[in-house]
GROMACS .gro file of C-alpha atoms in nm:
model
  317
    1MET     CA    1  -1.974   2.369  -0.719
    2THR     CA    2  -1.716   2.576  -0.490
    3THR     CA    3  -1.344   2.695  -0.579
    4GLU     CA    4  -1.038   2.707  -0.387
    5HIS     CA    5  -0.701   2.766  -0.612
    6VAL     CA    6  -0.460   2.644  -0.336
    7ASN     CA    7  -0.019   2.614  -0.449
    8CYS     CA    8   0.043   2.260  -0.327
    9LEU     CA    9  -0.190   1.995  -0.339
   10ILE     CA   10  -0.150   1.624  -0.198
   11ILE     CA   11  -0.399   1.309  -0.234
   12GLY     CA   12  -0.386   1.041  -0.003
   13SER     CA   13  -0.239   1.041   0.321
   14GLY     CA   14  -0.100   0.726   0.494
   15PRO     CA   15   0.326   0.757   0.505
   16ALA     CA   16   0.358   0.915   0.157
   17GLY     CA   17   0.093   1.147   0.245
   18TYR     CA   18   0.194   1.274   0.540
   19THR     CA   19   0.536   1.245   0.482
   20ALA     CA   20   0.488   1.467   0.190
   21ALA     CA   21   0.311   1.772   0.376
   22ILE     CA   22   0.636   1.741   0.594
   23TYR     CA   23   0.833   1.870   0.362
   24ALA     CA   24   0.628   2.034   0.167
   25SER     CA   25   0.520   2.263   0.477
   26ARG     CA   26   0.895   2.315   0.576
   27ALA     CA   27   0.947   2.419   0.233
   28GLY     CA   28   0.660   2.631   0.270
   29MET     CA   29   0.510   2.516  -0.003
   30LYS     CA   30   0.186   2.495   0.223
   31PRO     CA   31   0.019   2.214   0.081
   32VAL     CA   32  -0.340   2.065   0.141
   33LEU     CA   33  -0.310   1.701   0.206
   34TYR     CA   34  -0.671   1.564   0.131
   35GLN     CA   35  -0.728   1.200   0.368
   36GLY     CA   36  -0.916   0.980   0.107
   37MET     CA   37  -1.068   0.702   0.270
   38GLN     CA   38  -0.882   0.554   0.516
   39PRO     CA   39  -0.746   0.839   0.671
   40GLY     CA   40  -0.435   0.758   0.722
   41GLY     CA   41  -0.414   0.484   0.525
   42GLN     CA   42  -0.367   0.015   0.558
   43LEU     CA   43  -0.113   0.080   0.871
   44THR     CA   44  -0.479   0.208   1.021
   45ILE     CA   45  -0.585  -0.210   1.005
   46THR     CA   46  -0.231  -0.254   1.117
   47ASN     CA   47  -0.147  -0.391   1.546
   48GLU     CA   48   0.206  -0.411   1.477
   49VAL     CA   49   0.430  -0.205   1.317
   50ASP     CA   50   0.800  -0.317   1.436
   51ASN     CA   51   1.025  -0.183   1.174
   52PHE     CA   52   0.941   0.200   1.144
   53PRO     CA   53   1.281   0.319   1.234
   54GLY     CA   54   1.265   0.531   1.586
   55TYR     CA   55   1.005   0.367   1.767
   56PRO     CA   56   1.228   0.119   1.957
   57GLU     CA   57   0.984  -0.052   2.124
   58GLY     CA   58   0.712  -0.101   1.818
   59VAL     CA   59   0.423   0.087   1.734
   60ASN     CA   60   0.120   0.017   1.636
   61GLY     CA   61   0.010   0.166   1.310
   62PRO     CA   62  -0.297   0.389   1.434
   63GLN     CA   63  -0.023   0.547   1.639
   64LEU     CA   64   0.242   0.557   1.406
   65MET     CA   65  -0.023   0.770   1.104
   66MET     CA   66  -0.163   0.963   1.395
   67ASP     CA   67   0.235   1.094   1.515
   68LEU     CA   68   0.268   1.142   1.119
   69GLU     CA   69  -0.032   1.329   1.072
   70GLN     CA   70   0.092   1.549   1.410
   71GLN     CA   71   0.420   1.653   1.251
   72ALA     CA   72   0.269   1.720   0.903
   73ARG     CA   73   0.014   1.988   1.099
   74ARG     CA   74   0.305   2.140   1.347
   75PHE     CA   75   0.453   2.307   1.066
   76GLY     CA   76   0.129   2.387   0.908
   77ALA     CA   77   0.045   2.180   0.643
   78ASP     CA   78  -0.336   2.183   0.624
   79ILE     CA   79  -0.530   1.859   0.657
   80ARG     CA   80  -0.827   1.773   0.582
   81TYR     CA   81  -1.140   1.490   0.525
   82GLY     CA   82  -1.229   1.417   0.189
   83VAL     CA   83  -1.251   1.159  -0.153
   84VAL     CA   84  -1.121   1.323  -0.404
   85THR     CA   85  -1.327   1.171  -0.661
   86ALA     CA   86  -1.248   1.350  -0.979
   87VAL     CA   87  -0.906   1.506  -1.144
   88ASP     CA   88  -0.821   1.742  -1.444
   89PHE     CA   89  -0.483   1.779  -1.607
   90SER     CA   90  -0.515   1.875  -1.861
   91GLY     CA   91  -0.466   2.165  -1.897
   92PRO     CA   92  -0.153   2.350  -1.747
   93MET     CA   93  -0.287   2.393  -1.338
   94HIS     CA   94  -0.461   2.083  -1.264
   95LYS     CA   95  -0.744   2.025  -1.126
   96ALA     CA   96  -0.906   1.799  -0.837
   97VAL     CA   97  -1.313   1.769  -0.802
   98VAL     CA   98  -1.394   1.662  -0.423
   99ASP     CA   99  -1.618   1.504  -0.223
  100ASP     CA  100  -1.770   1.565  -0.588
  101GLN     CA  101  -1.912   1.897  -0.402
  102GLN     CA  102  -1.531   2.147  -0.443
  103GLU     CA  103  -1.293   2.157  -0.733
  104ILE     CA  104  -0.942   2.261  -0.587
  105SER     CA  105  -0.712   2.407  -0.857
  106ALA     CA  106  -0.324   2.362  -0.782
  107ASN     CA  107  -0.003   2.495  -0.870
  108VAL     CA  108   0.163   2.098  -0.844
  109VAL     CA  109   0.014   1.775  -0.716
  110ILE     CA  110   0.170   1.483  -0.520
  111ILE     CA  111  -0.009   1.172  -0.519
  112SER     CA  112   0.074   0.917  -0.228
  113THR     CA  113  -0.313   0.665  -0.300
  114GLY     CA  114  -0.174   0.404  -0.230
  115ALA     CA  115  -0.335   0.090  -0.302
  116SER     CA  116  -0.515  -0.179  -0.215
  117ALA     CA  117  -0.451  -0.546  -0.061
  118LYS     CA  118  -0.713  -0.816  -0.281
  119TRP     CA  119  -0.844  -0.999  -0.024
  120LEU     CA  120  -1.070  -1.343  -0.102
  121GLY     CA  121  -1.387  -1.244   0.111
  122LEU     CA  122  -1.427  -1.411   0.347
  123PRO     CA  123  -1.666  -1.249   0.655
  124SER     CA  124  -1.383  -1.446   0.852
  125GLU     CA  125  -1.135  -1.283   0.727
  126MET     CA  126  -1.213  -0.990   0.745
  127ARG     CA  127  -1.331  -1.074   1.134
  128LEU     CA  128  -0.968  -1.164   1.218
  129ASN     CA  129  -0.831  -0.917   1.001
  130GLY     CA  130  -0.493  -0.814   1.289
  131LEU     CA  131  -0.532  -1.061   1.494
  132GLY     CA  132  -0.365  -1.303   1.236
  133VAL     CA  133  -0.475  -1.288   0.926
  134SER     CA  134  -0.229  -0.990   0.744
  135ALA     CA  135  -0.096  -0.921   0.391
  136CYS     CA  136   0.176  -0.883   0.403
  137ALA     CA  137   0.431  -1.151   0.557
  138VAL     CA  138   0.693  -0.918   0.551
  139CYS     CA  139   0.581  -0.691   0.790
  140ASP     CA  140   0.431  -0.960   1.001
  141GLY     CA  141   0.566  -1.211   0.941
  142PHE     CA  142   0.807  -1.145   1.305
  143PHE     CA  143   0.521  -1.223   1.510
  144PHE     CA  144   0.490  -1.636   1.427
  145ARG     CA  145   0.855  -1.704   1.533
  146GLY     CA  146   0.828  -2.056   1.541
  147LYS     CA  147   0.438  -2.159   1.467
  148ASP     CA  148   0.253  -2.237   1.254
  149VAL     CA  149   0.135  -2.074   0.932
  150ALA     CA  150  -0.063  -2.093   0.583
  151ILE     CA  151  -0.041  -1.849   0.253
  152VAL     CA  152  -0.272  -1.823  -0.006
  153GLY     CA  153  -0.169  -1.739  -0.440
  154ALA     CA  154   0.008  -1.921  -0.631
  155GLY     CA  155   0.303  -1.610  -0.778
  156ASP     CA  156   0.579  -1.441  -0.747
  157THR     CA  157   0.451  -1.223  -0.514
  158ALA     CA  158   0.289  -1.560  -0.267
  159ALA     CA  159   0.660  -1.802  -0.357
  160GLU     CA  160   0.836  -1.509  -0.215
  161GLU     CA  161   0.619  -1.465   0.096
  162ALA     CA  162   0.618  -1.799   0.134
  163SER     CA  163   1.016  -1.879   0.115
  164TYR     CA  164   1.043  -1.550   0.434
  165LEU     CA  165   0.772  -1.721   0.645
  166ALA     CA  166   0.959  -2.106   0.612
  167ASN     CA  167   1.272  -1.891   0.760
  168LEU     CA  168   1.054  -1.766   1.034
  169CYS     CA  169   0.799  -2.022   1.123
  170ARG     CA  170   0.761  -2.425   1.193
  171LYS     CA  171   0.564  -2.528   0.908
  172VAL     CA  172   0.429  -2.267   0.639
  173TYR     CA  173   0.107  -2.442   0.431
  174MET     CA  174   0.130  -2.251   0.092
  175ILE     CA  175  -0.266  -2.325  -0.061
  176VAL     CA  176  -0.316  -2.344  -0.449
  177ARG     CA  177  -0.598  -2.293  -0.583
  178ARG     CA  178  -0.498  -2.445  -0.885
  179GLY     CA  179  -0.300  -2.697  -0.996
  180GLU     CA  180   0.016  -2.531  -1.124
  181MET     CA  181   0.211  -2.197  -0.974
  182ARG     CA  182   0.241  -1.861  -1.187
  183ALA     CA  183   0.537  -1.791  -1.058
  184SER     CA  184   0.870  -1.819  -1.206
  185LYS     CA  185   1.039  -2.207  -1.255
  186PHE     CA  186   1.308  -2.028  -1.014
  187MET     CA  187   1.044  -1.960  -0.801
  188GLN     CA  188   0.869  -2.262  -0.816
  189ASN     CA  189   1.170  -2.446  -0.721
  190ARG     CA  190   1.260  -2.207  -0.469
  191VAL     CA  191   0.874  -2.271  -0.325
  192LYS     CA  192   0.963  -2.670  -0.359
  193SER     CA  193   1.301  -2.721  -0.202
  194LEU     CA  194   1.182  -2.541   0.081
  195PRO     CA  195   1.158  -2.899   0.402
  196ASN     CA  196   0.862  -2.734   0.632
  197ILE     CA  197   0.654  -2.545   0.330
  198GLU     CA  198   0.378  -2.761   0.220
  199ILE     CA  199   0.205  -2.680  -0.093
  200LEU     CA  200  -0.192  -2.762  -0.081
  201TRP     CA  201  -0.295  -2.798  -0.468
  202ASN     CA  202  -0.619  -2.763  -0.603
  203THR     CA  203  -0.780  -2.616  -0.285
  204GLU     CA  204  -0.923  -2.313  -0.130
  205THR     CA  205  -0.950  -2.170   0.127
  206LEU     CA  206  -1.339  -2.190   0.314
  207GLU     CA  207  -1.312  -2.050   0.639
  208VAL     CA  208  -1.046  -1.829   0.862
  209LEU     CA  209  -1.092  -1.984   1.178
  210GLY     CA  210  -1.069  -1.784   1.602
  211GLU     CA  211  -1.307  -1.577   1.784
  212ASP     CA  212  -1.024  -1.380   1.889
  213GLY     CA  213  -0.645  -1.456   1.641
  214VAL     CA  214  -0.654  -1.733   1.407
  215THR     CA  215  -0.633  -2.074   1.564
  216GLY     CA  216  -0.655  -2.244   1.234
  217ALA     CA  217  -0.836  -2.277   0.842
  218LEU     CA  218  -1.113  -2.535   0.704
  219VAL     CA  219  -0.984  -2.602   0.313
  220LYS     CA  220  -1.124  -2.810   0.060
  221ASN     CA  221  -1.006  -2.997  -0.258
  222ALA     CA  222  -1.098  -2.907  -0.456
  223VAL     CA  223  -1.023  -3.223  -0.669
  224THR     CA  224  -1.139  -3.479  -0.458
  225GLY     CA  225  -1.356  -3.255  -0.223
  226GLU     CA  226  -1.186  -3.348   0.104
  227GLU     CA  227  -1.247  -3.065   0.379
  228ARG     CA  228  -0.953  -3.020   0.626
  229VAL     CA  229  -0.879  -2.821   0.946
  230LEU     CA  230  -0.504  -2.700   0.891
  231ASP     CA  231  -0.427  -2.582   1.299
  232ILE     CA  232  -0.248  -2.241   1.234
  233SER     CA  233  -0.163  -1.892   1.432
  234GLY     CA  234  -0.121  -1.695   1.083
  235PHE     CA  235  -0.314  -1.658   0.804
  236PHE     CA  236  -0.094  -1.444   0.523
  237VAL     CA  237  -0.332  -1.359   0.183
  238ALA     CA  238  -0.101  -1.330  -0.135
  239ILE     CA  239  -0.325  -1.257  -0.451
  240GLY     CA  240  -0.191  -0.947  -0.531
  241HIS     CA  241  -0.273  -0.548  -0.494
  242GLN     CA  242  -0.514  -0.278  -0.643
  243PRO     CA  243  -0.393   0.122  -0.646
  244ASN     CA  244  -0.600   0.354  -0.544
  245THR     CA  245  -0.549   0.521  -0.933
  246ALA     CA  246  -0.849   0.484  -1.121
  247ILE     CA  247  -0.918   0.832  -1.128
  248PHE     CA  248  -0.635   0.896  -1.231
  249LYS     CA  249  -0.632   0.626  -1.628
  250ASN     CA  250  -0.743   0.918  -1.863
  251TYR     CA  251  -0.397   1.138  -1.735
  252LEU     CA  252  -0.062   0.904  -1.599
  253GLU     CA  253   0.007   0.662  -1.810
  254LEU     CA  254  -0.055   0.409  -1.583
  255ASP     CA  255   0.130  -0.036  -1.658
  256GLU     CA  256  -0.058  -0.297  -1.694
  257THR     CA  257  -0.147  -0.374  -1.325
  258GLY     CA  258  -0.282  -0.022  -1.286
  259TYR     CA  259   0.066   0.084  -1.101
  260ILE     CA  260   0.187   0.488  -1.168
  261ILE     CA  261   0.467   0.521  -1.405
  262THR     CA  262   0.744   0.779  -1.249
  263GLU     CA  263   1.010   0.826  -1.430
  264LYS     CA  264   1.301   0.728  -1.279
  265GLY     CA  265   1.495   0.755  -0.974
  266SER     CA  266   1.180   1.070  -0.943
  267THR     CA  267   0.825   1.077  -0.868
  268ARG     CA  268   0.746   1.275  -1.134
  269THR     CA  269   0.506   1.061  -1.361
  270ASN     CA  270   0.403   1.210  -1.791
  271VAL     CA  271   0.237   1.584  -1.690
  272PRO     CA  272   0.456   1.771  -1.515
  273GLY     CA  273   0.357   1.955  -1.190
  274VAL     CA  274   0.186   1.609  -1.093
  275PHE     CA  275   0.441   1.341  -0.848
  276ALA     CA  276   0.306   1.031  -0.772
  277CYS     CA  277   0.487   0.859  -0.434
  278GLY     CA  278   0.392   0.551  -0.183
  279ASP     CA  279   0.226   0.279  -0.315
  280ALA     CA  280   0.055   0.341  -0.631
  281GLN     CA  281   0.383   0.391  -0.803
  282ASP     CA  282   0.567   0.108  -0.585
  283ASN     CA  283   0.487  -0.270  -0.730
  284ILE     CA  284   0.750  -0.426  -0.543
  285TYR     CA  285   0.871  -0.258  -0.190
  286ARG     CA  286   0.466  -0.127   0.006
  287GLN     CA  287   0.677  -0.116   0.251
  288ALA     CA  288   0.521   0.168   0.458
  289ILE     CA  289   0.962   0.326   0.535
  290THR     CA  290   0.996   0.263   0.113
  291ALA     CA  291   0.625   0.469   0.129
  292ALA     CA  292   0.744   0.771   0.304
  293GLY     CA  293   1.124   0.807   0.138
  294THR     CA  294   0.937   0.889  -0.151
  295GLY     CA  295   0.666   1.034   0.046
  296CYS     CA  296   1.045   1.280   0.063
  297MET     CA  297   1.123   1.270  -0.265
  298ALA     CA  298   0.830   1.400  -0.447
  299ALA     CA  299   0.824   1.659  -0.238
  300LEU     CA  300   1.146   1.771  -0.316
  301ASP     CA  301   1.046   1.738  -0.651
  302ALA     CA  302   0.730   1.922  -0.661
  303GLU     CA  303   0.951   2.192  -0.485
  304ARG     CA  304   1.211   2.244  -0.793
  305TYR     CA  305   0.965   2.256  -1.018
  306LEU     CA  306   0.743   2.543  -0.870
  307ALA     CA  307   1.114   2.642  -0.828
  308MET     CA  308   1.187   2.656  -1.192
  309LYS     CA  309   0.829   2.748  -1.319
  310GLU     CA  310   0.888   3.106  -1.142
  311VAL     CA  311   1.287   3.137  -1.257
  312GLU     CA  312   1.095   3.124  -1.627
  313MET     CA  313   0.819   3.326  -1.491
  314HIS     CA  314   1.101   3.599  -1.446
  315ALA     CA  315   1.258   3.549  -1.767
  316GLU     CA  316   0.974   3.613  -1.957
  317ALA     CA  317   0.916   3.895  -1.837
   0.00000   0.00000   0.00000
């Protein structure tokens, strides 16, 4: 296994990682960024992004990520293909293994591995992803104004997104697998009070219909066995996200769902010199712009940490 030492290692790309690379490069930290299994993150499978500042006509997700990557490269960021498969944060020097072949040691580490939406696992759902199937109502609901849509889920996030869609869409079918919801009473009452939301209890989705875009969903009532087709243009999945943080669990404090815990008002983790940004530590907002903001914060926090360590080193000398 080959070894290499870097000053600043960024694990993961997307808005958080690329923004961290931009700021770290401009600060002279010479960052090395490994893009991970999905270079550019979740936005690379998003067709249209209308809510990222600076694009008055909107931009497609892959183009936005290419723009951010090119901006980071312009300032000297060393952006590489590769997946960090293991880490060791037990010593004073932080270590990471890339593709099980190379060991990288770093003075500071910025984690921007993101989170992945949980899906139902239907082939048609995957085929129509970005063509009417979405895991983010706030991101994509705008494109379905005045149309009929469906959303799957029974928790607070699903209820909140159903309410959001109800303000935009003509009709919202909320598909709930059981005869009750996991959402808080407040959120349940909110959903039930909206006249254009129809809750389909004890219902599962069999297939998302459509060739070049969503035209409907085939659902089945688990109690009666009745199948019906919902005439919809959009199909939203809100059954949760899984943060991509498993390789850090032996070293970093995670919450009960796997999100990295950071100090309030910063990106600092429980390990000095290790910082987390983007959806890997954000289980609330999960937006491209908030991810970019925390990427900026992580680079600034890392820069201050390095400056502090340099002062301490000179004081000891």
